[in-house]
CSV table of C-alpha atoms (C1' of nucleotides) in Angstrom, one decimal:
chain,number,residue,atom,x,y,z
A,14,UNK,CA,16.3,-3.4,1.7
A,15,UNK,CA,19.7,-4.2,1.3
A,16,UNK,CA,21.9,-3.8,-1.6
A,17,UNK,CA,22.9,-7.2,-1.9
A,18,UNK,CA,19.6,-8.2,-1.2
A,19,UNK,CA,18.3,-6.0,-4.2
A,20,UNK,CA,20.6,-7.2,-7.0
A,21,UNK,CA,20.2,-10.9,-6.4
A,22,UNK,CA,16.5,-10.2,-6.6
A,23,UNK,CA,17.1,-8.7,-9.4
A,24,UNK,CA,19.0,-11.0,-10.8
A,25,UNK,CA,16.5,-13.7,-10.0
A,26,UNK,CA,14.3,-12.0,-11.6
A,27,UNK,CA,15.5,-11.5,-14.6
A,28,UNK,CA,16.4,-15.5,-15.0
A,29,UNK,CA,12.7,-16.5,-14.1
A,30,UNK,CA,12.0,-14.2,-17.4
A,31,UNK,CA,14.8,-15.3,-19.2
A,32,UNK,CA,16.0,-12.0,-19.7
A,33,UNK,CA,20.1,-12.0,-19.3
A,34,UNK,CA,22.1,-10.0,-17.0
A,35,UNK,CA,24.3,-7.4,-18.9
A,36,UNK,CA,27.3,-5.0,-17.6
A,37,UNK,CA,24.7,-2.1,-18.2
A,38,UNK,CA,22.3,-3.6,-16.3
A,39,UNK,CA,24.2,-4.1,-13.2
A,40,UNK,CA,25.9,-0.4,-13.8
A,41,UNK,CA,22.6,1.4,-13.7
A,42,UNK,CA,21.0,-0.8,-10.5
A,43,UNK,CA,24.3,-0.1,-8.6
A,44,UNK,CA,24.1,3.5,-9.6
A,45,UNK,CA,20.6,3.4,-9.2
A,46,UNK,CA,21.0,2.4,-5.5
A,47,UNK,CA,23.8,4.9,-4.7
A,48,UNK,CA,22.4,7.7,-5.7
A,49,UNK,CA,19.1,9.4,-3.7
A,50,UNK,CA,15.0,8.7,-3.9
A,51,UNK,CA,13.2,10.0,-6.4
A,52,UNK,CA,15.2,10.4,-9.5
A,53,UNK,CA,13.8,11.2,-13.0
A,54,UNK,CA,15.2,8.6,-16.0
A,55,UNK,CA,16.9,11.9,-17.2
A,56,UNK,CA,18.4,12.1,-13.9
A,57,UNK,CA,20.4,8.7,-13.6
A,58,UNK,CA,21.2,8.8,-17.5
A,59,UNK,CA,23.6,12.3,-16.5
A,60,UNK,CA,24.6,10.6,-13.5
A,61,UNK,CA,25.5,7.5,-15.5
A,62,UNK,CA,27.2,9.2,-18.4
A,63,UNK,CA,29.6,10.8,-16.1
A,64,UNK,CA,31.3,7.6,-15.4
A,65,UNK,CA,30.3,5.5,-18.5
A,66,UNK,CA,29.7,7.5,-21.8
A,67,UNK,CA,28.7,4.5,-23.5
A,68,UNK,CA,25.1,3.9,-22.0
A,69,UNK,CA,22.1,5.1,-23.5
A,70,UNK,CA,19.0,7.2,-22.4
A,71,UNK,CA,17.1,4.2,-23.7
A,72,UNK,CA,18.6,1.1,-21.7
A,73,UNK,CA,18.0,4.0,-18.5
A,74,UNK,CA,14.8,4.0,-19.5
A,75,UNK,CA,14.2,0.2,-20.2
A,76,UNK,CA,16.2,-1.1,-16.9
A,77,UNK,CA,13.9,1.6,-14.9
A,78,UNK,CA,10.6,-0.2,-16.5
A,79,UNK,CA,12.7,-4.2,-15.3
A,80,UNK,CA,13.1,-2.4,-11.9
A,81,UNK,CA,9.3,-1.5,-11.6
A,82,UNK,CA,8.4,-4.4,-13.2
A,83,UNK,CA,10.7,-6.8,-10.7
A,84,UNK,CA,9.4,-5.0,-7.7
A,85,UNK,CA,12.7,-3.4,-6.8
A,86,UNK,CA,11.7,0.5,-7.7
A,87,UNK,CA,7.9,2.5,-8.4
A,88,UNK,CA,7.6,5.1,-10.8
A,89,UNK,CA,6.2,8.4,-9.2
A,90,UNK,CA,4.5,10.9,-10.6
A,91,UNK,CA,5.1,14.9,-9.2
A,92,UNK,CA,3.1,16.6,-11.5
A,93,UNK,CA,6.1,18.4,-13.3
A,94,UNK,CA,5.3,16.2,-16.5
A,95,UNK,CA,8.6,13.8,-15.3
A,96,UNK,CA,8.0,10.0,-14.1
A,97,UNK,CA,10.7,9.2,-11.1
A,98,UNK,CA,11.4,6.1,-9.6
A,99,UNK,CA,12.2,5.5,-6.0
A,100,UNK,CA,13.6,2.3,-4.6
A,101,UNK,CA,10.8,-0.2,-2.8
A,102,UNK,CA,10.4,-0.5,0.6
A,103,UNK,CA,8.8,-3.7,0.4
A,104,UNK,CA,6.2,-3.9,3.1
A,105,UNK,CA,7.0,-0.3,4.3
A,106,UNK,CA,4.9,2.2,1.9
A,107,UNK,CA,5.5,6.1,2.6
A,108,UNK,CA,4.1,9.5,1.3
A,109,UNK,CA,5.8,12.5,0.4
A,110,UNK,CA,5.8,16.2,1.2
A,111,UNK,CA,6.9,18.2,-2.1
A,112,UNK,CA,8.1,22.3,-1.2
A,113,UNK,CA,6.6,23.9,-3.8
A,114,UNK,CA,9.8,26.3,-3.6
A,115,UNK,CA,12.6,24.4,-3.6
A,116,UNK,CA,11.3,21.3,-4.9
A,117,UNK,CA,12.5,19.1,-1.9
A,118,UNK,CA,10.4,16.1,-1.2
A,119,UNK,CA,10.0,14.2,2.0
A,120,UNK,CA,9.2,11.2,3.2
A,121,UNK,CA,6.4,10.5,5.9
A,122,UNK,CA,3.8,7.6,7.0
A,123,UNK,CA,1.1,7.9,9.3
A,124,UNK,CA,-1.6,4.6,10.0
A,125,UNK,CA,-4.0,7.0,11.2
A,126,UNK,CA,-4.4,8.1,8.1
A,127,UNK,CA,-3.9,4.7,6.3
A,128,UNK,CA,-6.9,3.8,8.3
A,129,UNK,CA,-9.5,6.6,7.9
A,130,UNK,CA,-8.6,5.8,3.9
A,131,UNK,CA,-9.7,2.5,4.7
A,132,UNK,CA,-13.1,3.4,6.3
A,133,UNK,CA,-13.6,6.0,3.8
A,134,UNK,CA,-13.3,3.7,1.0
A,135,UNK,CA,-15.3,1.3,2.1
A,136,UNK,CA,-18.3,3.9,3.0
A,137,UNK,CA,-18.2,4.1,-0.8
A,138,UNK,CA,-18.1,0.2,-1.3
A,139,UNK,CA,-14.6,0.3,-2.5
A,140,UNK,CA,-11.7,-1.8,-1.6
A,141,UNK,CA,-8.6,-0.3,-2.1
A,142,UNK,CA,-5.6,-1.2,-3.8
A,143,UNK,CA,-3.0,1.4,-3.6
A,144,UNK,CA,-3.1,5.1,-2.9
A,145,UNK,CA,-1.6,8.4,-4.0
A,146,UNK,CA,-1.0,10.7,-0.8
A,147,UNK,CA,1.2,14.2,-1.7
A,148,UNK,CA,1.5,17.1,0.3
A,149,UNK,CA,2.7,20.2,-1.5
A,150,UNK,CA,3.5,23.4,0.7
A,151,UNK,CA,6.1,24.9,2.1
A,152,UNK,CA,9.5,23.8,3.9
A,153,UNK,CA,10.8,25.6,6.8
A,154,UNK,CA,13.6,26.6,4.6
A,155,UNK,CA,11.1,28.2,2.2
A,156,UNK,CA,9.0,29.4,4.8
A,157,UNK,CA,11.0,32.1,6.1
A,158,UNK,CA,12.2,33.6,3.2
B,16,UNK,CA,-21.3,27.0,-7.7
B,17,UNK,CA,-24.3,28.5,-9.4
B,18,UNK,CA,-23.7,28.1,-13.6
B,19,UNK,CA,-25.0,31.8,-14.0
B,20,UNK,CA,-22.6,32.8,-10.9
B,21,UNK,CA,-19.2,31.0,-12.8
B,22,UNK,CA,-20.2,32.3,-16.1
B,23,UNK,CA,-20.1,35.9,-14.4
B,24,UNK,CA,-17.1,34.9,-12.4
B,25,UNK,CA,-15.6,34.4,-16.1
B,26,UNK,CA,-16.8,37.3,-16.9
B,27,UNK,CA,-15.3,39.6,-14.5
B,28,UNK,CA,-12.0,37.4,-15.0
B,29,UNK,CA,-11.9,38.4,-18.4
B,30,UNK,CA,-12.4,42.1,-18.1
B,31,UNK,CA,-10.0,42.6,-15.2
B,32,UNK,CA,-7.3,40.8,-17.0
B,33,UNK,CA,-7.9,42.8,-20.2
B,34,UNK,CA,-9.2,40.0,-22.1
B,35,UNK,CA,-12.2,39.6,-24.5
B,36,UNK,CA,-15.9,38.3,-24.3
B,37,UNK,CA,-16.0,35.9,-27.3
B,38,UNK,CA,-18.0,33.4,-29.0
B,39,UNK,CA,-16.4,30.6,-28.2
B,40,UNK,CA,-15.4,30.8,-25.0
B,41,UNK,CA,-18.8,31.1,-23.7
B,42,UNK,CA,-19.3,28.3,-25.5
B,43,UNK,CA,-17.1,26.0,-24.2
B,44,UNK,CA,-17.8,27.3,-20.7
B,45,UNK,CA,-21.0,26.5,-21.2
B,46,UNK,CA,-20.7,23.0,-22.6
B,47,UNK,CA,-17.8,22.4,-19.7
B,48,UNK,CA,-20.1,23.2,-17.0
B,49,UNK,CA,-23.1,20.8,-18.7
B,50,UNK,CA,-20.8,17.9,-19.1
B,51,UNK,CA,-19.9,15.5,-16.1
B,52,UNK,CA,-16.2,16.3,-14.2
B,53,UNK,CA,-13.2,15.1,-14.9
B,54,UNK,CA,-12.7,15.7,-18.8
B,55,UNK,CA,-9.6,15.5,-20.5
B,56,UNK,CA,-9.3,18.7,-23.5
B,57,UNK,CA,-10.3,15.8,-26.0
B,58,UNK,CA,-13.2,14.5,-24.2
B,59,UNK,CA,-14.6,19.0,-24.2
B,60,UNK,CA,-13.3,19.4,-27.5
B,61,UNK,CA,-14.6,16.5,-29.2
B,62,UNK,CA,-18.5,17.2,-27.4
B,63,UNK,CA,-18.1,20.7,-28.6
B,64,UNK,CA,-17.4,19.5,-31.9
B,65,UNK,CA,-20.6,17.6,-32.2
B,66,UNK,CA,-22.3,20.8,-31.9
B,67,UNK,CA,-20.0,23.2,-33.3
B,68,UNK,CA,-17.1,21.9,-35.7
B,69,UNK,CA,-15.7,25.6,-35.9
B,70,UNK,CA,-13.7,25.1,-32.8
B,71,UNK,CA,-10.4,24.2,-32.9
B,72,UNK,CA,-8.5,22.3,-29.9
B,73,UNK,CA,-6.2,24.7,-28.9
B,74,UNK,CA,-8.5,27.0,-28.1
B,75,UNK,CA,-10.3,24.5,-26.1
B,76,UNK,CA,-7.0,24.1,-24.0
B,77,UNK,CA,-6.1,27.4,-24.0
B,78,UNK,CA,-9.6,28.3,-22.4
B,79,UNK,CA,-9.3,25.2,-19.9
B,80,UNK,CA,-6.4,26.8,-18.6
B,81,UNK,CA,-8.3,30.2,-18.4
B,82,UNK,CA,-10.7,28.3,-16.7
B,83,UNK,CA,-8.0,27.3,-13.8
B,84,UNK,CA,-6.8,30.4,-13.5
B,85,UNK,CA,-9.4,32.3,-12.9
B,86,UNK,CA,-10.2,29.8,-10.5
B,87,UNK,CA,-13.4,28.0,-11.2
B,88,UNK,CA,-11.3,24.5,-12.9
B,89,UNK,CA,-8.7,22.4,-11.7
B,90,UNK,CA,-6.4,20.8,-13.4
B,91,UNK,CA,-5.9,16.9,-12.2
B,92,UNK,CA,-3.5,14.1,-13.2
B,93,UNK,CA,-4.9,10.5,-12.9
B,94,UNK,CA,-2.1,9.0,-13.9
B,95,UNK,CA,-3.0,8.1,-17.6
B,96,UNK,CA,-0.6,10.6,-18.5
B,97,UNK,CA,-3.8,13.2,-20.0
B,98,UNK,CA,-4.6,15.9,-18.0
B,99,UNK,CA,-8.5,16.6,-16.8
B,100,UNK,CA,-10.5,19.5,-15.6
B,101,UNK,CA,-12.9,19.6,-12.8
B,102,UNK,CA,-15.3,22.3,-12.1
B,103,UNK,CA,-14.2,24.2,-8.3
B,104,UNK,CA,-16.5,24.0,-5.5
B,105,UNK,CA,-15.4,27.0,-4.4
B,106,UNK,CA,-14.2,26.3,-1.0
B,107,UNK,CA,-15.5,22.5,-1.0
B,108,UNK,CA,-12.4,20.6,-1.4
B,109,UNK,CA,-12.4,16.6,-2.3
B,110,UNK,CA,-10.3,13.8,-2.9
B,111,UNK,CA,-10.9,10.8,-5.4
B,112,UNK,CA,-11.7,7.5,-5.5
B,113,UNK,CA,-10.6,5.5,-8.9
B,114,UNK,CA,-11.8,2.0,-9.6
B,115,UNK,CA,-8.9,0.1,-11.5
B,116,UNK,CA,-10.9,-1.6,-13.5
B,117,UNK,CA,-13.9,0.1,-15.0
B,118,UNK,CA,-12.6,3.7,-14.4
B,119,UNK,CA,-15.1,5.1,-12.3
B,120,UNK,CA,-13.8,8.0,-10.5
B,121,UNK,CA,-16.3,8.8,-7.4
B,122,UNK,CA,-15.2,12.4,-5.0
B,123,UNK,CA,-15.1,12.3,-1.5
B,124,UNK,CA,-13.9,14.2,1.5
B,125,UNK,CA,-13.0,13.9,5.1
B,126,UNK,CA,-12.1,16.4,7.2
B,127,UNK,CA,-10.2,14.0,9.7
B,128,UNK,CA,-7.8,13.1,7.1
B,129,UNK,CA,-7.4,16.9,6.1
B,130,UNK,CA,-6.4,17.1,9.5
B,131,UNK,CA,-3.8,14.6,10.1
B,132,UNK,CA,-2.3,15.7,6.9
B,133,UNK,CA,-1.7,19.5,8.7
B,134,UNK,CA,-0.4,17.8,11.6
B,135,UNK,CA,2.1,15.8,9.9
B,136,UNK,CA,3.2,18.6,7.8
B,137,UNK,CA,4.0,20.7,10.7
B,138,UNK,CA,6.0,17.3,12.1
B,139,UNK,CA,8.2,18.2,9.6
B,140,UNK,CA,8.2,21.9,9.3
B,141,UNK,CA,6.1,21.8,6.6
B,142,UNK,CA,2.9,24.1,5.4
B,143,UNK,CA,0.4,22.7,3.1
B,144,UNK,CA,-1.0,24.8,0.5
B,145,UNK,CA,-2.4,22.1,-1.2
B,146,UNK,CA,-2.3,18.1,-1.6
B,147,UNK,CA,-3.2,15.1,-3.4
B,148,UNK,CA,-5.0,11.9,-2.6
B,149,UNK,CA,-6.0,9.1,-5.0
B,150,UNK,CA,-7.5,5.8,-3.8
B,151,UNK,CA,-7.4,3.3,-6.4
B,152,UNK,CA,-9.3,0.3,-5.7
B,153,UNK,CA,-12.2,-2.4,-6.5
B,154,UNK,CA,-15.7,-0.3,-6.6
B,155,UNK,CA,-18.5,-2.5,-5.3
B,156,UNK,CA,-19.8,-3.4,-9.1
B,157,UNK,CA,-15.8,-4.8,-10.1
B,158,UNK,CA,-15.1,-6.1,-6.6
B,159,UNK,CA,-18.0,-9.3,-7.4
B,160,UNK,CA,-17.2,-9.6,-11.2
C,6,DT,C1',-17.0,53.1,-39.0
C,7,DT,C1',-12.2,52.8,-38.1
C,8,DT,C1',-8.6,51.0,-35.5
C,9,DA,C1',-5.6,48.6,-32.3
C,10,DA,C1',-5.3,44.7,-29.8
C,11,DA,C1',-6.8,40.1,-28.7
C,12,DT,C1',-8.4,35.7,-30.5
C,13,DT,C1',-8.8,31.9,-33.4
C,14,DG,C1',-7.6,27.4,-35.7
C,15,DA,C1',-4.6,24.7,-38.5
C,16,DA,C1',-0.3,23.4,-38.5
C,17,DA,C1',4.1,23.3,-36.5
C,18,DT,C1',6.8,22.6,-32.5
C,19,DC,C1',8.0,21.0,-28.1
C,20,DC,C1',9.5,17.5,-24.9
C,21,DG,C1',9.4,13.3,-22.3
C,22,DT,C1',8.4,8.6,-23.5
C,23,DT,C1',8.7,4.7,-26.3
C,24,DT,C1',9.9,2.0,-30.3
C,25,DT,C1',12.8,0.6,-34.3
C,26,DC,C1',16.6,-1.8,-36.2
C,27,DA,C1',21.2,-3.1,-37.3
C,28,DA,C1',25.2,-4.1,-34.7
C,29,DA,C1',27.0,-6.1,-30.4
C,30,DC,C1',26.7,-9.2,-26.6
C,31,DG,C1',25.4,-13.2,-23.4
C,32,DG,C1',25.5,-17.6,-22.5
C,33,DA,C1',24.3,-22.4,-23.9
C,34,DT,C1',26.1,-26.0,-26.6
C,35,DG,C1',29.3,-29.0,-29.1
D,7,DC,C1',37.3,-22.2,-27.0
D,8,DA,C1',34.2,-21.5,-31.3
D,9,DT,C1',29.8,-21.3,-32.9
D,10,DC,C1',25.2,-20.1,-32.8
D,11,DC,C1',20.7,-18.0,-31.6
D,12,DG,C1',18.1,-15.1,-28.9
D,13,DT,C1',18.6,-10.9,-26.2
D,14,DT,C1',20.3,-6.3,-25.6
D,15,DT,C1',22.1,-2.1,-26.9
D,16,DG,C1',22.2,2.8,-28.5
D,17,DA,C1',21.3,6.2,-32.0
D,18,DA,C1',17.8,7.8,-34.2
D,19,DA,C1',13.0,7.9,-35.3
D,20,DA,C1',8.3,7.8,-33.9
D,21,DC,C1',4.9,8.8,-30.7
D,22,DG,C1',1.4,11.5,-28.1
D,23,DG,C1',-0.3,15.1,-25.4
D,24,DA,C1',0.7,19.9,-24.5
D,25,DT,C1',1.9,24.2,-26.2
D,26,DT,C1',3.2,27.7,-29.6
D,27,DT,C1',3.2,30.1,-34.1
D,28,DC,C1',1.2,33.0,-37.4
D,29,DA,C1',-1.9,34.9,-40.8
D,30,DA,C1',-6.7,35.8,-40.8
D,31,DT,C1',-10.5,37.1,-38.1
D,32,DT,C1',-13.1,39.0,-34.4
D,33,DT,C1',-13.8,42.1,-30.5
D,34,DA,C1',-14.8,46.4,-28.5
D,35,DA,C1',-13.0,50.9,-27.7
D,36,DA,C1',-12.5,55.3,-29.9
DNA sequence: TTTAAATTGAAATCCGTTTTCAAACGGATG
DNA sequence: CATCCGTTTGAAAACGGATTTCAATTTAAA
């Protein structure tokens, strides 16, 4: 989605809950949309504090909840005990490939697997909501060292 | 996997690694293999309690991570931010299904998905070691409430 | 037995997340 | 503008599950 796009549906957002837009707020969804996927709160607090000491971990943490909340970011879970959030795709949903190595992640989507998900679920009577798909191995990087 | 063929697994995990034979951790392996999949350190240490209120929980967890690295647990992450342990099957692998609303957690596996997954690892230079995939959805029982 | 090393359990600590609260701010109103 | 009230902020405290500490106990080898 576009940046532009992004903020004013943020911003729309936060007047439907009439919740007011503040410096900081706008500060950590630009930052938030310049800097890469999958950052952990931690993360954009540094990157944040680098440019504006005067923010705190806390209004990271609170704006990341409004951005999951408003439908512009998901929290992610990597299994390293640290949520991250990544900016929606709207429609498009993706899965990642983790190295186990470095730590790089990936992006990828494939509907043949969407679909077999699907018919699996509903061979057990379920209808399915959302799903979890992460593939942890190696990189090529990783591989041949 | 056979309970008298993990207890011996345990066993032989124990003795190679130098370790000791004691009371209670045949005890909670025992009480872990009798109780249902999926429990969180509180759910084993709060059963073993019942029957047993010298046990203290941190030898409960440090005997569910035993348990994983000798190979015959897992540790999962559903997402509720507690970790759980499954018994292995060995070389059975599964995935999970998670109703949103009542909890239920129901394994399944499907060797077509398993498949797609290597393929679109390698797509990306990738080798999986291991992977992830949660379905969370309506179970037939929530879907008609 | 005796002994050295491993184990135990209560309590303390860790560490990311979340909340508290007084001060600062946003923005509606006169 | 100036005022006012509800919202937001940031530092610090609280929280919650995981993990570690340490003195007392248990294991099993000698």
């Amino acid at each position: 989605m576009l940046k532009t796009r992004t903020k004013s549906k943020f911003k729309e957002f936060l007047l439907n809950q009439g919740l007011k837009s503040t410096q900081q707020r706008e500060l950590i969804l630009e930052e938030f949309l310049r800097a890469g996927s999958h950052l952990s709160t931690e993360d954009l607090y540094l990157r944040l504090r680098k440019k504006n000491p005067r923010i705190g971990y806390a209004t990271v943490h609170r704006t990341l909840k409004l951005f999951a909340e408003c439908g512009i970011a998901e929290q992610r879970h990597f299994g390293d005990g640290q949520a991250r959030y990544e900016a929606s795709d709207q429609d498009e949903h993706h899965d990642h490939l983790i190295c186990v190595t470095c730590g790089r992640i990936v992006e990828f989507e494939d509907p043949r697997i969407e679909q077999l998900q699907v018919e699996v679920a509903a061979e057990h009577g379920f209808s399915i909501e959302r799903h979890r798909l992460e593939l942890y191995g190696f990189c090529s990087d990783c591989r041949q060292a």
